[in-house]
Amino acid sequence: MSGTGGRHAYLAAKSEADNYNRELQREQEEIDTVPDVEAAEIADILSQYGLGPAEYGPVVTTLRNNPKAWLEFMMKFELGLEKPEPRRALVSAATIALSYVAGGLEPLLPYVFVPRAEHAMAVSVAVTLAALLFFGFVKGRFTGDRPFLSAVQTTVVGALASAAAYAMARAVQSI
Ligand SMILES: [Zn+2]
């Protein structure tokens, strides 16, 4: 769970959404300005699936009478573009925020606010574990994994990584 990976995913999701919206606008303009051309494209597409005029005729008429469905049909079948899931961008943004918090900031906070070092260490561990549990649960909720399993997995991996980092820091200090 690196901040860089999360940010990367977020930017990819955002540019996918931007691209979709740009194409959506362009396609809507085509439907508005050259509806007959776009209607002929429906017929074209459906005939590629083996439908004859008698079969695609009613579909063309139905779509022409339903502008929203028409636009969606053109996006999907003429341009091959699926509507991006807005949740993916949100999850990526949340991943960045939470991975920065869980990975970087949170373990340091207790050292700032708790004066005695040995207490600070215990508070730091507790806060980090709580943040990892929370992060794993939220991640599971959004990605469709089982939230509790995701929470436990994230916490175990995060705790092992933290322990390794701590051990390395101790080793470096003792040199
Ligand atoms: Zn078109």
Short mmCIF file of C-alpha atoms and ligand atoms in Angstrom, two decimals:
data_model
loop_
_atom_site.label_atom_id
_atom_site.label_comp_id
_atom_site.label_asym_id
_atom_site.label_seq_id
_atom_site.Cartn_x
_atom_site.Cartn_y
_atom_site.Cartn_z
CA MET A 1 0.00 0.00 0.00
CA SER A 2 2.34 2.72 -1.20
CA GLY A 3 1.27 6.32 -1.59
CA THR A 4 2.80 6.37 -5.04
CA GLY A 5 0.73 3.39 -6.19
CA GLY A 6 -2.45 4.91 -4.82
CA ARG A 7 -1.74 8.22 -6.47
CA HIS A 8 -0.97 6.48 -9.73
CA ALA A 9 -4.27 4.59 -9.62
CA TYR A 10 -6.10 7.79 -8.78
CA LEU A 11 -4.59 9.66 -11.75
CA ALA A 12 -5.34 6.74 -14.07
CA ALA A 13 -8.96 6.61 -12.88
CA LYS A 14 -9.27 10.38 -13.23
CA SER A 15 -7.87 10.50 -16.76
CA GLU A 16 -10.17 7.61 -17.71
CA ALA A 17 -13.14 9.56 -16.38
CA ASP A 18 -11.98 12.77 -18.15
CA ASN A 19 -11.58 10.87 -21.40
CA TYR A 20 -15.03 9.30 -21.07
CA ASN A 21 -16.69 12.66 -20.37
CA ARG A 22 -14.95 14.27 -23.35
CA GLU A 23 -16.13 11.48 -25.68
CA LEU A 24 -19.60 11.62 -24.12
CA GLN A 25 -19.88 15.32 -24.93
CA ARG A 26 -18.61 14.78 -28.48
CA GLU A 27 -21.05 11.92 -29.09
CA GLN A 28 -23.95 13.97 -27.69
CA GLU A 29 -23.07 16.77 -30.12
CA GLU A 30 -23.08 14.30 -33.01
CA ILE A 31 -26.50 12.97 -31.98
CA ASP A 32 -27.79 16.55 -31.80
CA THR A 33 -26.28 17.78 -35.07
CA VAL A 34 -26.34 14.68 -37.32
CA PRO A 35 -29.00 12.38 -35.82
CA ASP A 36 -29.54 10.52 -39.11
CA VAL A 37 -25.84 9.64 -39.35
CA GLU A 38 -25.85 8.39 -35.77
CA ALA A 39 -29.07 6.42 -36.37
CA ALA A 40 -27.43 4.81 -39.41
CA GLU A 41 -24.54 3.84 -37.12
CA ILE A 42 -26.97 1.98 -34.84
CA ALA A 43 -28.17 0.01 -37.88
CA ASP A 44 -24.55 -0.62 -38.90
CA ILE A 45 -23.58 -1.91 -35.49
CA LEU A 46 -26.62 -4.18 -35.16
CA SER A 47 -26.19 -5.58 -38.67
CA GLN A 48 -22.69 -6.65 -37.60
CA TYR A 49 -24.45 -8.87 -35.09
CA GLY A 50 -26.53 -10.43 -37.86
CA LEU A 51 -29.69 -8.37 -37.45
CA GLY A 52 -31.60 -7.48 -40.63
CA PRO A 53 -33.48 -4.21 -41.30
CA ALA A 54 -36.76 -5.68 -40.03
CA GLU A 55 -35.06 -6.45 -36.71
CA TYR A 56 -32.89 -3.40 -36.16
CA GLY A 57 -35.53 -0.98 -37.47
CA PRO A 58 -37.59 -1.00 -34.27
CA VAL A 59 -34.42 -0.81 -32.14
CA VAL A 60 -33.27 2.30 -34.05
CA THR A 61 -36.71 3.88 -33.57
CA THR A 62 -36.78 3.03 -29.86
CA LEU A 63 -33.29 4.44 -29.26
CA ARG A 64 -34.08 7.61 -31.23
CA ASN A 65 -37.02 8.17 -28.91
CA ASN A 66 -34.88 7.67 -25.82
CA PRO A 67 -31.93 10.11 -25.99
CA LYS A 68 -30.24 8.88 -22.80
CA ALA A 69 -30.26 5.23 -23.87
CA TRP A 70 -29.20 6.25 -27.38
CA LEU A 71 -26.16 8.10 -26.08
CA GLU A 72 -25.20 5.21 -23.81
CA PHE A 73 -25.63 2.73 -26.67
CA MET A 74 -23.32 4.78 -28.94
CA MET A 75 -20.70 5.09 -26.20
CA LYS A 76 -20.70 1.38 -25.57
CA PHE A 77 -21.03 -0.04 -29.08
CA GLU A 78 -19.68 2.65 -31.41
CA LEU A 79 -16.80 3.84 -29.24
CA GLY A 80 -16.35 0.79 -27.02
CA LEU A 81 -16.31 2.94 -23.90
CA GLU A 82 -17.73 1.77 -20.60
CA LYS A 83 -18.93 4.34 -18.15
CA PRO A 84 -16.11 4.50 -15.57
CA GLU A 85 -17.06 3.73 -12.02
CA PRO A 86 -16.73 6.95 -10.02
CA ARG A 87 -16.18 4.82 -6.92
CA ARG A 88 -12.83 3.68 -8.30
CA ALA A 89 -11.46 7.22 -8.31
CA LEU A 90 -12.83 7.71 -4.83
CA VAL A 91 -11.25 4.50 -3.56
CA SER A 92 -7.92 5.52 -5.10
CA ALA A 93 -8.11 8.94 -3.47
CA ALA A 94 -9.01 7.35 -0.13
CA THR A 95 -6.15 4.89 -0.59
CA ILE A 96 -3.66 7.73 -0.96
CA ALA A 97 -4.97 9.62 2.02
CA LEU A 98 -5.20 6.61 4.30
CA SER A 99 -1.90 5.08 3.26
CA TYR A 100 -0.14 8.35 4.03
CA VAL A 101 -1.89 8.51 7.37
CA ALA A 102 -1.43 4.85 8.31
CA GLY A 103 2.08 4.59 6.88
CA GLY A 104 3.67 7.87 7.78
CA LEU A 105 1.96 10.36 10.00
CA GLU A 106 0.02 8.36 12.59
CA PRO A 107 2.90 6.46 14.23
CA LEU A 108 4.72 9.76 14.80
CA LEU A 109 1.85 11.69 16.38
CA PRO A 110 2.02 10.08 19.84
CA TYR A 111 5.68 11.09 20.14
CA VAL A 112 4.54 14.67 19.72
CA PHE A 113 1.67 14.51 22.18
CA VAL A 114 2.77 11.92 24.76
CA PRO A 115 5.77 13.19 26.70
CA ARG A 116 7.20 9.92 28.05
CA ALA A 117 8.89 7.86 25.39
CA GLU A 118 7.83 4.38 26.55
CA HIS A 119 4.17 5.44 26.72
CA ALA A 120 4.48 7.08 23.35
CA MET A 121 5.75 3.82 21.89
CA ALA A 122 2.72 1.87 23.17
CA VAL A 123 0.29 4.57 22.00
CA SER A 124 2.03 4.66 18.63
CA VAL A 125 1.63 0.91 18.18
CA ALA A 126 -2.04 1.04 19.23
CA VAL A 127 -2.82 3.97 16.92
CA THR A 128 -1.03 2.31 14.02
CA LEU A 129 -2.90 -0.99 14.52
CA ALA A 130 -6.23 0.85 14.81
CA ALA A 131 -5.48 2.82 11.64
CA LEU A 132 -4.53 -0.37 9.78
CA LEU A 133 -7.70 -2.17 10.93
CA PHE A 134 -9.83 0.79 9.88
CA PHE A 135 -8.03 1.17 6.56
CA GLY A 136 -8.29 -2.56 5.79
CA PHE A 137 -11.99 -2.59 6.63
CA VAL A 138 -12.75 0.45 4.45
CA LYS A 139 -10.63 -0.94 1.64
CA GLY A 140 -12.53 -4.24 1.84
CA ARG A 141 -15.87 -2.46 1.77
CA PHE A 142 -14.99 -0.55 -1.39
CA THR A 143 -13.12 -3.22 -3.31
CA GLY A 144 -15.72 -5.93 -2.61
CA ASP A 145 -13.39 -8.07 -0.48
CA ARG A 146 -14.77 -9.27 2.83
CA PRO A 147 -14.18 -6.24 5.10
CA PHE A 148 -13.14 -8.13 8.23
CA LEU A 149 -10.75 -10.40 6.34
CA SER A 150 -9.33 -7.36 4.55
CA ALA A 151 -8.95 -5.56 7.89
CA VAL A 152 -7.03 -8.49 9.43
CA GLN A 153 -4.83 -8.99 6.34
CA THR A 154 -3.98 -5.29 6.11
CA THR A 155 -3.21 -5.14 9.82
CA VAL A 156 -0.95 -8.20 9.79
CA VAL A 157 0.98 -7.02 6.73
CA GLY A 158 1.20 -3.45 8.06
CA ALA A 159 2.28 -4.62 11.53
CA LEU A 160 4.99 -6.89 10.08
CA ALA A 161 6.25 -4.04 7.87
CA SER A 162 6.27 -1.66 10.83
CA ALA A 163 8.08 -4.19 13.01
CA ALA A 164 10.68 -4.73 10.29
CA ALA A 165 11.15 -0.98 9.88
CA TYR A 166 11.44 -0.57 13.66
CA ALA A 167 13.98 -3.38 13.92
CA MET A 168 16.03 -1.84 11.13
CA ALA A 169 15.91 1.57 12.78
CA ARG A 170 17.08 0.00 16.07
CA ALA A 171 19.87 -1.87 14.28
CA VAL A 172 21.06 1.31 12.59
CA GLN A 173 20.94 3.22 15.90
CA SER A 174 23.02 0.60 17.70
CA ILE A 175 25.86 0.71 15.14
ZN ZN B 1 -21.12 8.64 -33.31
#
